[in-house]
Coordinates of C-alpha atoms and ligand atoms in Angstrom, one line a residue:
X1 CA 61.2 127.3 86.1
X2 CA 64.8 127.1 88.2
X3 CA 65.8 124.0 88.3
X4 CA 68.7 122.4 90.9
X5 CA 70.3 119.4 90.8
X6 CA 70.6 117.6 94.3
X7 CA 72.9 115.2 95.6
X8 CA 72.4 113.3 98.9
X9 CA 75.8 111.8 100.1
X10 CA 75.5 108.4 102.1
X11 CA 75.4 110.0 105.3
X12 CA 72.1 111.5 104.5
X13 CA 70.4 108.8 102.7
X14 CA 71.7 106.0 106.0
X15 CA 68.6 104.7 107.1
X16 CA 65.1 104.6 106.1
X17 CA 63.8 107.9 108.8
X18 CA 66.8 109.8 107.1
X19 CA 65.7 109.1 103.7
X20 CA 61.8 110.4 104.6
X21 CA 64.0 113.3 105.6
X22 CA 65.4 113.9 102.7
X23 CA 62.5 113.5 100.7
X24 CA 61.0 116.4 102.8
X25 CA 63.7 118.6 101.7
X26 CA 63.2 117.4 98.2
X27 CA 59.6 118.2 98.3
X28 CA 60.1 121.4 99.8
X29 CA 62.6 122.6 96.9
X30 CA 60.0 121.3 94.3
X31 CA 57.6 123.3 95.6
X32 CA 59.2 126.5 96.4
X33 CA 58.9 126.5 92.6
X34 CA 62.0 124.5 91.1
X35 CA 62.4 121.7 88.6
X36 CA 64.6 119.2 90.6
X37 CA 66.9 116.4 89.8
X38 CA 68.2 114.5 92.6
X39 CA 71.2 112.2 92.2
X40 CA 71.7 109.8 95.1
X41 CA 75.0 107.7 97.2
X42 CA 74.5 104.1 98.3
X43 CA 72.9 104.5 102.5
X44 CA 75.9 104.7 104.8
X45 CA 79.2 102.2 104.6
X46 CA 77.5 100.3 101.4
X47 CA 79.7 100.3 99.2
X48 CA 82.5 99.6 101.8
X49 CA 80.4 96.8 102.8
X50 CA 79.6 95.4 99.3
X51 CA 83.8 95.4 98.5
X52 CA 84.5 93.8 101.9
X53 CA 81.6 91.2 100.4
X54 CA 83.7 90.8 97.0
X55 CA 86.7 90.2 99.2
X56 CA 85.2 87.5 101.6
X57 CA 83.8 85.7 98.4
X58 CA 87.1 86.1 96.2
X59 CA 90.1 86.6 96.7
X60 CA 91.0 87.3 92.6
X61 CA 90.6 90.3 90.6
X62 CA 87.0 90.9 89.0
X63 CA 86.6 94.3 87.4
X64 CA 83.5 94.0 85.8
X65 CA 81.5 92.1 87.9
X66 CA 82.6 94.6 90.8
X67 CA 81.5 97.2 89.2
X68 CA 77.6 96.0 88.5
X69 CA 78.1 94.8 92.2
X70 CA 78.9 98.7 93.1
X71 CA 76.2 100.1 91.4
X72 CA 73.8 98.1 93.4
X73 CA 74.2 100.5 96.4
X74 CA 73.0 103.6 94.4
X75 CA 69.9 101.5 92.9
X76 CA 69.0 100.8 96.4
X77 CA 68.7 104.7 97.3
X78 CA 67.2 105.9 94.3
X79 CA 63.9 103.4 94.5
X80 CA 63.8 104.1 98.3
X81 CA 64.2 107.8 97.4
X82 CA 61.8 108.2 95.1
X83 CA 58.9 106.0 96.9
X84 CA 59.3 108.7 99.8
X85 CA 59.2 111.1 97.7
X86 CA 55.8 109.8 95.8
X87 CA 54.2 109.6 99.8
X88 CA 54.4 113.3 100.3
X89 CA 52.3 113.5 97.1
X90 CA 55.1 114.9 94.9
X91 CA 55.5 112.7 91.7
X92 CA 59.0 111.1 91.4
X93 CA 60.8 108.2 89.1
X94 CA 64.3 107.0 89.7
X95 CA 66.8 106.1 87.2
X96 CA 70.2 104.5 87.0
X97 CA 72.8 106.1 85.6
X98 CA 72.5 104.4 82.4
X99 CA 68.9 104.7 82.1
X100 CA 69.5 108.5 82.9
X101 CA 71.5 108.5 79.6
X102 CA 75.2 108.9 82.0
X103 CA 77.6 107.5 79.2
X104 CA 81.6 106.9 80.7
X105 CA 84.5 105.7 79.0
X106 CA 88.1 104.3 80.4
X107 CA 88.5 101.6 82.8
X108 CA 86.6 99.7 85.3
X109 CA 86.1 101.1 89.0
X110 CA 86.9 104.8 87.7
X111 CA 85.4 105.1 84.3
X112 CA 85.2 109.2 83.2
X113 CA 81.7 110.5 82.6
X114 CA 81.7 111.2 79.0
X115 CA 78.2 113.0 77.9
X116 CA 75.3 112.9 79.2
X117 CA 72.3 112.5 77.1
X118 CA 69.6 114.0 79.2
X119 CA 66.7 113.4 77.2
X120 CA 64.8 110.8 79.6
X121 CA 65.5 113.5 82.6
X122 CA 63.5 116.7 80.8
X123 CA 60.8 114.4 79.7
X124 CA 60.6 113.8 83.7
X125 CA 60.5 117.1 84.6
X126 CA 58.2 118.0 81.6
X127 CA 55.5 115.7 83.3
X128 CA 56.3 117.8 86.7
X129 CA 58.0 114.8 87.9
X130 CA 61.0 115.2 90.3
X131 CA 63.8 112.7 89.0
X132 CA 66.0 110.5 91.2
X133 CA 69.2 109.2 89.8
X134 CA 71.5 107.0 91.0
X135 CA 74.8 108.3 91.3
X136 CA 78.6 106.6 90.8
X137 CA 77.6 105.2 87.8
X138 CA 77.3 105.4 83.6
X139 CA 77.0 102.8 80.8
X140 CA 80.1 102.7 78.6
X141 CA 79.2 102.8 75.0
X142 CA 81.6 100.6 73.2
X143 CA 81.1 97.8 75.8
X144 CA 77.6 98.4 76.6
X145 CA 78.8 97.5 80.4
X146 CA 78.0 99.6 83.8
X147 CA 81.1 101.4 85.2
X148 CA 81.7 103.3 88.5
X149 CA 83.3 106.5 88.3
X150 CA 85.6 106.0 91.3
X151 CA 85.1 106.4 95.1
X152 CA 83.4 109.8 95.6
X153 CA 81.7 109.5 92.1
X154 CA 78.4 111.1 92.9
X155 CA 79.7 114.3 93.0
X156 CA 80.6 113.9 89.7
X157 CA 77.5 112.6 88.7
X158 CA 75.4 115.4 90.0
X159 CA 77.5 118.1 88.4
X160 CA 77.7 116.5 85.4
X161 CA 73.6 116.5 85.6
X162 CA 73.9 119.9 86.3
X163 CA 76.1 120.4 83.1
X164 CA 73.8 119.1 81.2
X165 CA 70.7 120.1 82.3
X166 CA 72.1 123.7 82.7
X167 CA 70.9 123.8 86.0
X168 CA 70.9 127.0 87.9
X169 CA 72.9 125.5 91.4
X170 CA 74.3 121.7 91.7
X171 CA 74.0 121.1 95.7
X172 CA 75.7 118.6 97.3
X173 CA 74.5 117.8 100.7
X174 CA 76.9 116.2 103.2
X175 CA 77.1 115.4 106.9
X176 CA 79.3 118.7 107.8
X177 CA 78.1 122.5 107.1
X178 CA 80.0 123.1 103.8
X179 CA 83.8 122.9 103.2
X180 CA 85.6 123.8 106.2
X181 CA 89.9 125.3 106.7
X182 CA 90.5 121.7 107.7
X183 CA 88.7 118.5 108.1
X184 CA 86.8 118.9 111.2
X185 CA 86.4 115.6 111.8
X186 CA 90.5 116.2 112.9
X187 CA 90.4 119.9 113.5
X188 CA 87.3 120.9 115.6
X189 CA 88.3 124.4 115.3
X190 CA 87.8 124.5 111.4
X191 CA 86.2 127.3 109.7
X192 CA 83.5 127.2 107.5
X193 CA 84.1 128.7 103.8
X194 CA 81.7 130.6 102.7
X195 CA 83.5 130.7 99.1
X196 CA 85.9 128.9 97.7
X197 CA 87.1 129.2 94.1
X198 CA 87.5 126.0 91.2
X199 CA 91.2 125.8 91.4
X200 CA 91.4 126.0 95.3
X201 CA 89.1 123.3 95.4
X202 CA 90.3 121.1 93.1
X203 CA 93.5 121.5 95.2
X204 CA 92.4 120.7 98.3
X205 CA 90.0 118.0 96.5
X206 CA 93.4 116.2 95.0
X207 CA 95.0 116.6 98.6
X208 CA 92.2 114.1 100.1
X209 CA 89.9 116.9 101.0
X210 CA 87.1 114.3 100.9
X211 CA 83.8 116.6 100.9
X212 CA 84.1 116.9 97.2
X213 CA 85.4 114.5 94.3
X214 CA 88.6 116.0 92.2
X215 CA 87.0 115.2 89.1
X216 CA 83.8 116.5 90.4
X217 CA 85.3 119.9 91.2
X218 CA 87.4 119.6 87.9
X219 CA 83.9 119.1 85.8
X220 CA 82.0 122.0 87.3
X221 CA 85.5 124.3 86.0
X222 CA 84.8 123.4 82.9
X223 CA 81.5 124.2 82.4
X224 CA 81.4 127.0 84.9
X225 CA 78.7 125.1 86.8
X226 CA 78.3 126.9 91.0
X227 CA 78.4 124.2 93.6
X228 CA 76.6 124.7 97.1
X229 CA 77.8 121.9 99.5
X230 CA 76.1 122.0 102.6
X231 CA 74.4 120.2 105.1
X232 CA 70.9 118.2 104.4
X233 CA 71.1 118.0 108.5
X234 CA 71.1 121.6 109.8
X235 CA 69.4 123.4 106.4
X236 CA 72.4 126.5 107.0
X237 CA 73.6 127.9 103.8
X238 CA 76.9 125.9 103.2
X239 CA 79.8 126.6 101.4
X240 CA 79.9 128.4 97.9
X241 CA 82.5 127.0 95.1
X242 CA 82.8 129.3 91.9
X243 CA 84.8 130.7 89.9
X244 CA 87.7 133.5 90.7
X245 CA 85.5 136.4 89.8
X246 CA 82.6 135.8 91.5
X247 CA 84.7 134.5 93.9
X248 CA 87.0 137.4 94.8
X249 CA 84.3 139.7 94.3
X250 CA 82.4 137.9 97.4
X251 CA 85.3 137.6 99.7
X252 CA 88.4 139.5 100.9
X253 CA 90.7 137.0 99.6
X254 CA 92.4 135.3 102.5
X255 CA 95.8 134.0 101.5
X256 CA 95.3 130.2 102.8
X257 CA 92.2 128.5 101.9
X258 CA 92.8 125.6 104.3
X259 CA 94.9 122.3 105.1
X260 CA 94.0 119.2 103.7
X261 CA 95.5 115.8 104.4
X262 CA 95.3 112.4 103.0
X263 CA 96.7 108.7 104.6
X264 CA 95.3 107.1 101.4
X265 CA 99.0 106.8 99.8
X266 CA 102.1 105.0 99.8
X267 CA 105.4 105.4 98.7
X268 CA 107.5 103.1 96.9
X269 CA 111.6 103.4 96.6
X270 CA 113.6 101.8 94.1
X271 CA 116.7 101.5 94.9
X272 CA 119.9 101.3 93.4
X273 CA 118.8 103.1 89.8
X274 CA 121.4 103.8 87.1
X275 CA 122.0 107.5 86.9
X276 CA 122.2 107.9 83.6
X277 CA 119.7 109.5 80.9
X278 CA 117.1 107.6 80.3
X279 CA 116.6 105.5 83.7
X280 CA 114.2 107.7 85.0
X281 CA 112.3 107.6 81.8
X282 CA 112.1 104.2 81.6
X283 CA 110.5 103.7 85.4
X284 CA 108.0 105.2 85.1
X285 CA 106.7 104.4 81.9
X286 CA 106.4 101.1 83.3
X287 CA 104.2 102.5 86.3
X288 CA 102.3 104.3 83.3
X289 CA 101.3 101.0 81.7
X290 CA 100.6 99.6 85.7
X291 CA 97.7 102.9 85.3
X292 CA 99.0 103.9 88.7
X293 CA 98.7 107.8 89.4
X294 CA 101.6 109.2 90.7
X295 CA 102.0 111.7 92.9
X296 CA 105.0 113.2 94.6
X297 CA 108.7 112.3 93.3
X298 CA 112.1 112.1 95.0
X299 CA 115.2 111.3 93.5
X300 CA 118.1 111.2 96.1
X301 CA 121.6 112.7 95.0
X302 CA 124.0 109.8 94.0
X303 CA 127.3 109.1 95.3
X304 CA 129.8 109.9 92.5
X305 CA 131.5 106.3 93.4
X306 CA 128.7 104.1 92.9
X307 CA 126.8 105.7 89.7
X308 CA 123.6 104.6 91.3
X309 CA 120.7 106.7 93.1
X310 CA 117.2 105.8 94.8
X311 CA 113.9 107.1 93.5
X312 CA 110.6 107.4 95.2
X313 CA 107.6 108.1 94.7
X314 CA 103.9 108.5 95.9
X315 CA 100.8 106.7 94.6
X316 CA 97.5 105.2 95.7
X317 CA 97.7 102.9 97.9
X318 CA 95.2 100.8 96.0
X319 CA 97.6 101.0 92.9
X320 CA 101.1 99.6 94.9
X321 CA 100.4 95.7 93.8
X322 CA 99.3 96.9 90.3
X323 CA 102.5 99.0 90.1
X324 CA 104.8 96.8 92.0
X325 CA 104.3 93.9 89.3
X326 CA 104.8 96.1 86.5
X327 CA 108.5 97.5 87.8
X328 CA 109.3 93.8 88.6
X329 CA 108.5 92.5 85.4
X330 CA 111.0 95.6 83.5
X331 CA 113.7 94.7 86.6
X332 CA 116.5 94.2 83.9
X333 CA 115.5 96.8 81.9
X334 CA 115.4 99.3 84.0
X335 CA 118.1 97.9 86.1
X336 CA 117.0 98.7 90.0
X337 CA 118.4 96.9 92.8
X338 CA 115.5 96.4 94.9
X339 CA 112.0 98.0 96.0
X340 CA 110.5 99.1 99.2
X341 CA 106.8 99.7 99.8
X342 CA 105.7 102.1 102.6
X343 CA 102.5 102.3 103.0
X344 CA 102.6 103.9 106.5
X345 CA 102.8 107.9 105.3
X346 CA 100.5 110.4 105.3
X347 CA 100.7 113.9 103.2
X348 CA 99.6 117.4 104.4
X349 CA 99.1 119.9 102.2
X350 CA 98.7 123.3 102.3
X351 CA 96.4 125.5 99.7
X352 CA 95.5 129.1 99.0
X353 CA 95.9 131.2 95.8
X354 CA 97.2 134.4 98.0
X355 CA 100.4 132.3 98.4
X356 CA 101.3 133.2 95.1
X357 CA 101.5 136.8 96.0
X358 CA 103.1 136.6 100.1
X359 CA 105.8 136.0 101.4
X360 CA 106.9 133.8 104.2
X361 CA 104.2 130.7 104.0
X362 CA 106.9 128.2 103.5
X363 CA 108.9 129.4 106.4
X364 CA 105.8 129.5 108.8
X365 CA 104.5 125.9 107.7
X366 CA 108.0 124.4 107.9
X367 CA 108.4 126.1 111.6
X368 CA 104.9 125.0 112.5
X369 CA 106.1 121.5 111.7
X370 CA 109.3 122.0 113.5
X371 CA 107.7 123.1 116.8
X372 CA 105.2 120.3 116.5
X373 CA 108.2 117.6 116.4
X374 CA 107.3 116.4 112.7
X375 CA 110.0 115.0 110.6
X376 CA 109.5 115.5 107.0
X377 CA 110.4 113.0 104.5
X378 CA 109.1 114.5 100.7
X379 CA 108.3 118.0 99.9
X380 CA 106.4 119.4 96.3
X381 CA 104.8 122.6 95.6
X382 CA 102.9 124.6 93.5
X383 CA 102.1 128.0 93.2
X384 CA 99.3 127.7 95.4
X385 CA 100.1 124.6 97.7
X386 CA 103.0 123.0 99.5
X387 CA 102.6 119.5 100.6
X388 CA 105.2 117.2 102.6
X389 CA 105.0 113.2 103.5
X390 CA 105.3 112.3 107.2
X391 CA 105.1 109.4 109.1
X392 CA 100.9 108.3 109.1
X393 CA 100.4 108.7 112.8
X394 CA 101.9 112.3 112.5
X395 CA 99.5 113.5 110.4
X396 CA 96.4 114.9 112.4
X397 CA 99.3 116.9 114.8
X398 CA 100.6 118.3 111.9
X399 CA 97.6 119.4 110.3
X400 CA 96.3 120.9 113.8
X401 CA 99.8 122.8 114.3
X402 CA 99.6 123.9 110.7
X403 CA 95.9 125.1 111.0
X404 CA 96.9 126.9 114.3
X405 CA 99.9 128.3 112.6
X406 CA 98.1 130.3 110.5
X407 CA 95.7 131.4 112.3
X408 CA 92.7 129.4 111.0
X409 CA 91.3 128.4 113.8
X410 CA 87.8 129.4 114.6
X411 CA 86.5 131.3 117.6
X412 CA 83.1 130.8 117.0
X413 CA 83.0 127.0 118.9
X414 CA 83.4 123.6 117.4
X415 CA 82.7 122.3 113.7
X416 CA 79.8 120.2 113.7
X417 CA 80.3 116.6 112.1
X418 CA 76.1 115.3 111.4
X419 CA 76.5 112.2 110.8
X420 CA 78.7 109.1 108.7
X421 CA 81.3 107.0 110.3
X422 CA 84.2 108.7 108.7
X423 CA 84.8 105.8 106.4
Ligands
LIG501 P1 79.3 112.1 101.5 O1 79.0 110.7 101.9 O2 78.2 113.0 101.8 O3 79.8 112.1 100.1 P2 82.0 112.2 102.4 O4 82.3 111.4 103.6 O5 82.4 111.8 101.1 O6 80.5 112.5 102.4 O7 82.6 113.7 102.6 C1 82.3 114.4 103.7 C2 83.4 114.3 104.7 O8 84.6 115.0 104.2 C3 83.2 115.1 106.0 O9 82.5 114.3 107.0 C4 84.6 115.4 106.5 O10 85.1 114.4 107.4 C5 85.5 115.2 105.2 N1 86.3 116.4 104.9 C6 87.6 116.3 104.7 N2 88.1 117.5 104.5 C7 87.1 118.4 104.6 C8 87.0 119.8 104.5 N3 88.0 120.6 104.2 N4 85.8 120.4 104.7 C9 84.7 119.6 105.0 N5 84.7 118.3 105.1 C10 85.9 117.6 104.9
LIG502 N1 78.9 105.1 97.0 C1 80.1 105.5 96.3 C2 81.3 105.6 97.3 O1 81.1 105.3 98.5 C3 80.0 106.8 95.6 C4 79.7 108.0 96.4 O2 79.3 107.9 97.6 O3 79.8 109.1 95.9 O4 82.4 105.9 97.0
LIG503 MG1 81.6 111.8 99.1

């Protein structure tokens, strides 16, 4: 029997008539024939609502006990899910992650999914059960503790059910049609993919593309497993990410894939660094032991007279205390004047594998930004995106102008956005 792995995004799993609706669609794949797993998000804003919670309760740092408090929000779903399920007569049993055999490993709050020891799942489906999982979460092995896998993590959760079940499709449903040449909830005129390959996605994943999880996107590479996001609102076939050969075979390659964008970061400066070998070594080993992830990098040109230069640098917003206490406590070692923290910039990225091949994309996005009155302040590329840090409030013009710029606007009407607050 085929068998696909389902996963319901909070949007779609908000309120108690939008879970009966899922469980229809569930019941409907299970008995056009499939085996199905379903892994599940907390309803709606919960897990926004469960750290605002923490925050109103505590004002310290509580790793562990955040995390079992996160995981609460996916329980919820999955029991709801499943008694649904069991009403339309279909037999279902839900599972947490650890129960579902989801092992993780690294840190609280974005643990990595590790294996996944399916055993408990087949034995579900062997009975003609459906199973429900709830998704985010795993049970690290050398602790023995629940983690969360980061914000997003379901996505990672179902592909890595998919992995390991060998499913035959991973769908993620979502509140928009599938991935789109922009977020629509800024760019109505976005245009639904129909495919997209791994390393696009992953780009436009890491660029705050938000549909999809980087590490989800990054999982289903490396075991080669398809991904169909769509909508569990409309039922329209969605988007289709796969690998380049399936991939170019189905589509006329297009050069730009799409614009993504992302207010999520900030960007520290330290300023007044020794230039001499070593200095930049030494700074960011000391963000390296913070855990922050780092981004983009600038280093300004020093003046010749003063021997000293300005680095700065991109990170998660989230990270800048975390990072900002680790370069303060390595001050005289590294031997910086002072630091600023900006945390009102926004990056807009643009992504395609035909820009390896044309000409002219940088002059075209750098114009579009021009004629749109957009100041940039960083710039990186690679060989299939170029991304640049404005000013936050910039960011949605400059991702319309760009979209326009290269023709990627739709004619066909406006993108439809189901359902979620955005959040
Ligand atoms: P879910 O709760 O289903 O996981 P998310 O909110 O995490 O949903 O992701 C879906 C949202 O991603 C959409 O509502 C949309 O605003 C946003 N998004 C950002 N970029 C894109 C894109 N290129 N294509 C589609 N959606 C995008
Ligand atoms: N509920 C988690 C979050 O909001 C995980 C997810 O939705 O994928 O980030
Ligand atoms: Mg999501």
């Amino acid at each position: 029997m085929p068998l696909v792995v389902q996963k319901y995004g909070g949007s779609s799993v908000a309120d108690a008539d939008a879970i009966r609706r899922v469980a229809r669609r569930v019941v409907e794949t299970r008995n056009a024939g499939n085996d199905v797993v379903v892994t599940v998000s907390a309803m709606g804003d919960t897990t926004d609502e469960l750290i605002d919670l923490s925050n109103d309760v505590s004002g310290n740092d509580h790793p562990r006990e955040m995390d079992i408090l996160l995981t609460a929000g996916e329980r919820i779903s999955m029991a709801l899910l499943a008694m649904a399920v069991r009403d339309l007569g279909v037999g279902a049993q839900s599972f947490t992650g650890p129960q579902a055999g989801v092992i993780t490993s690294g840190s609280y709050g974005r643990a990595r999914i590790i294996d996944v020891a399916p055993g408990r799942l087949r034995q579900t489906l062997e009975g003609g059960d459906v199973a429900i999982v709830a998704g985010f979460q795993g049970l690290n092995q050398e602790t023995q503790d629940v983690q969360t896998l980061g914000r997003g993590g379901s996505d990672t959760t179902a592909v890595a059910l998919a992995a390991a079940l060998e499913a035959d499709v991973c769908e993620i449903y979502t509140d928009v049609d599938g991935v789109f040449s922009a977020d629509p909830r800024v760019v109505p005129a976005a245009r639904k993919l129909d495919v997209i390959t791994y390393e696009e996605m992953l780009d436009m994943a890491a660029s705050g593309a938000k549909v999809l999880m980087p590490r989800c996107v990054e999982y289903a590479r490396r075991f080669n497993v398809p991904i169909h996001v769509r909508s569990s609102f409309s039922g329209l076939e969605g988007t289709m990410v796969v690998g380049p050969t399936e991939g170019e075979e189905a589509m006329e390659q297009p050069i730009i894939a799409g614009v993504a964008h992302d207010t999520s970061e900030a960007k520290i400066t330290v300023i007044g660094v020794p230039d001499v070998p070593g200095s930049a070594a030494r700074l960011f080993e000391s963000v390296a032991r913070a855990e922050a992830n780092i981004d983009m990098i600038v280093q300004n040109v020093s003046a010749t007279h003063t021997g000293v230069t300005d680095i700065s640098f991109t990170l998660p917003t989230a990270q800048v205390d975390a990072a900002r206490a680790a370069l303060e406590g390595d001050h005289e070692s590294i031997g910086f004047r002072e630091l600023v923290v900006d945390d009102s910039i926004g990056k807009i990225s643009l992504i395609g594998a035909g820009m390896r091949s044309a000409t002219g994309v940088s002059a075209k996005f750098f114009s579009a930004l021009r004629d749109a009155g957009i100041n940039i302040e960083m710039i990186s590329t690679s060989d299939i995106r170029i991304s640049v840090v404005t000013r936050a409030e910039l960011v949605n013009d400059a991702v319309r102008a760009i979209h326009t710029a290269f023709g990627l606007d739709s004619s066909q009407g406006e993108a439809v956005v189901y359902g979620g607050t955005g959040r």
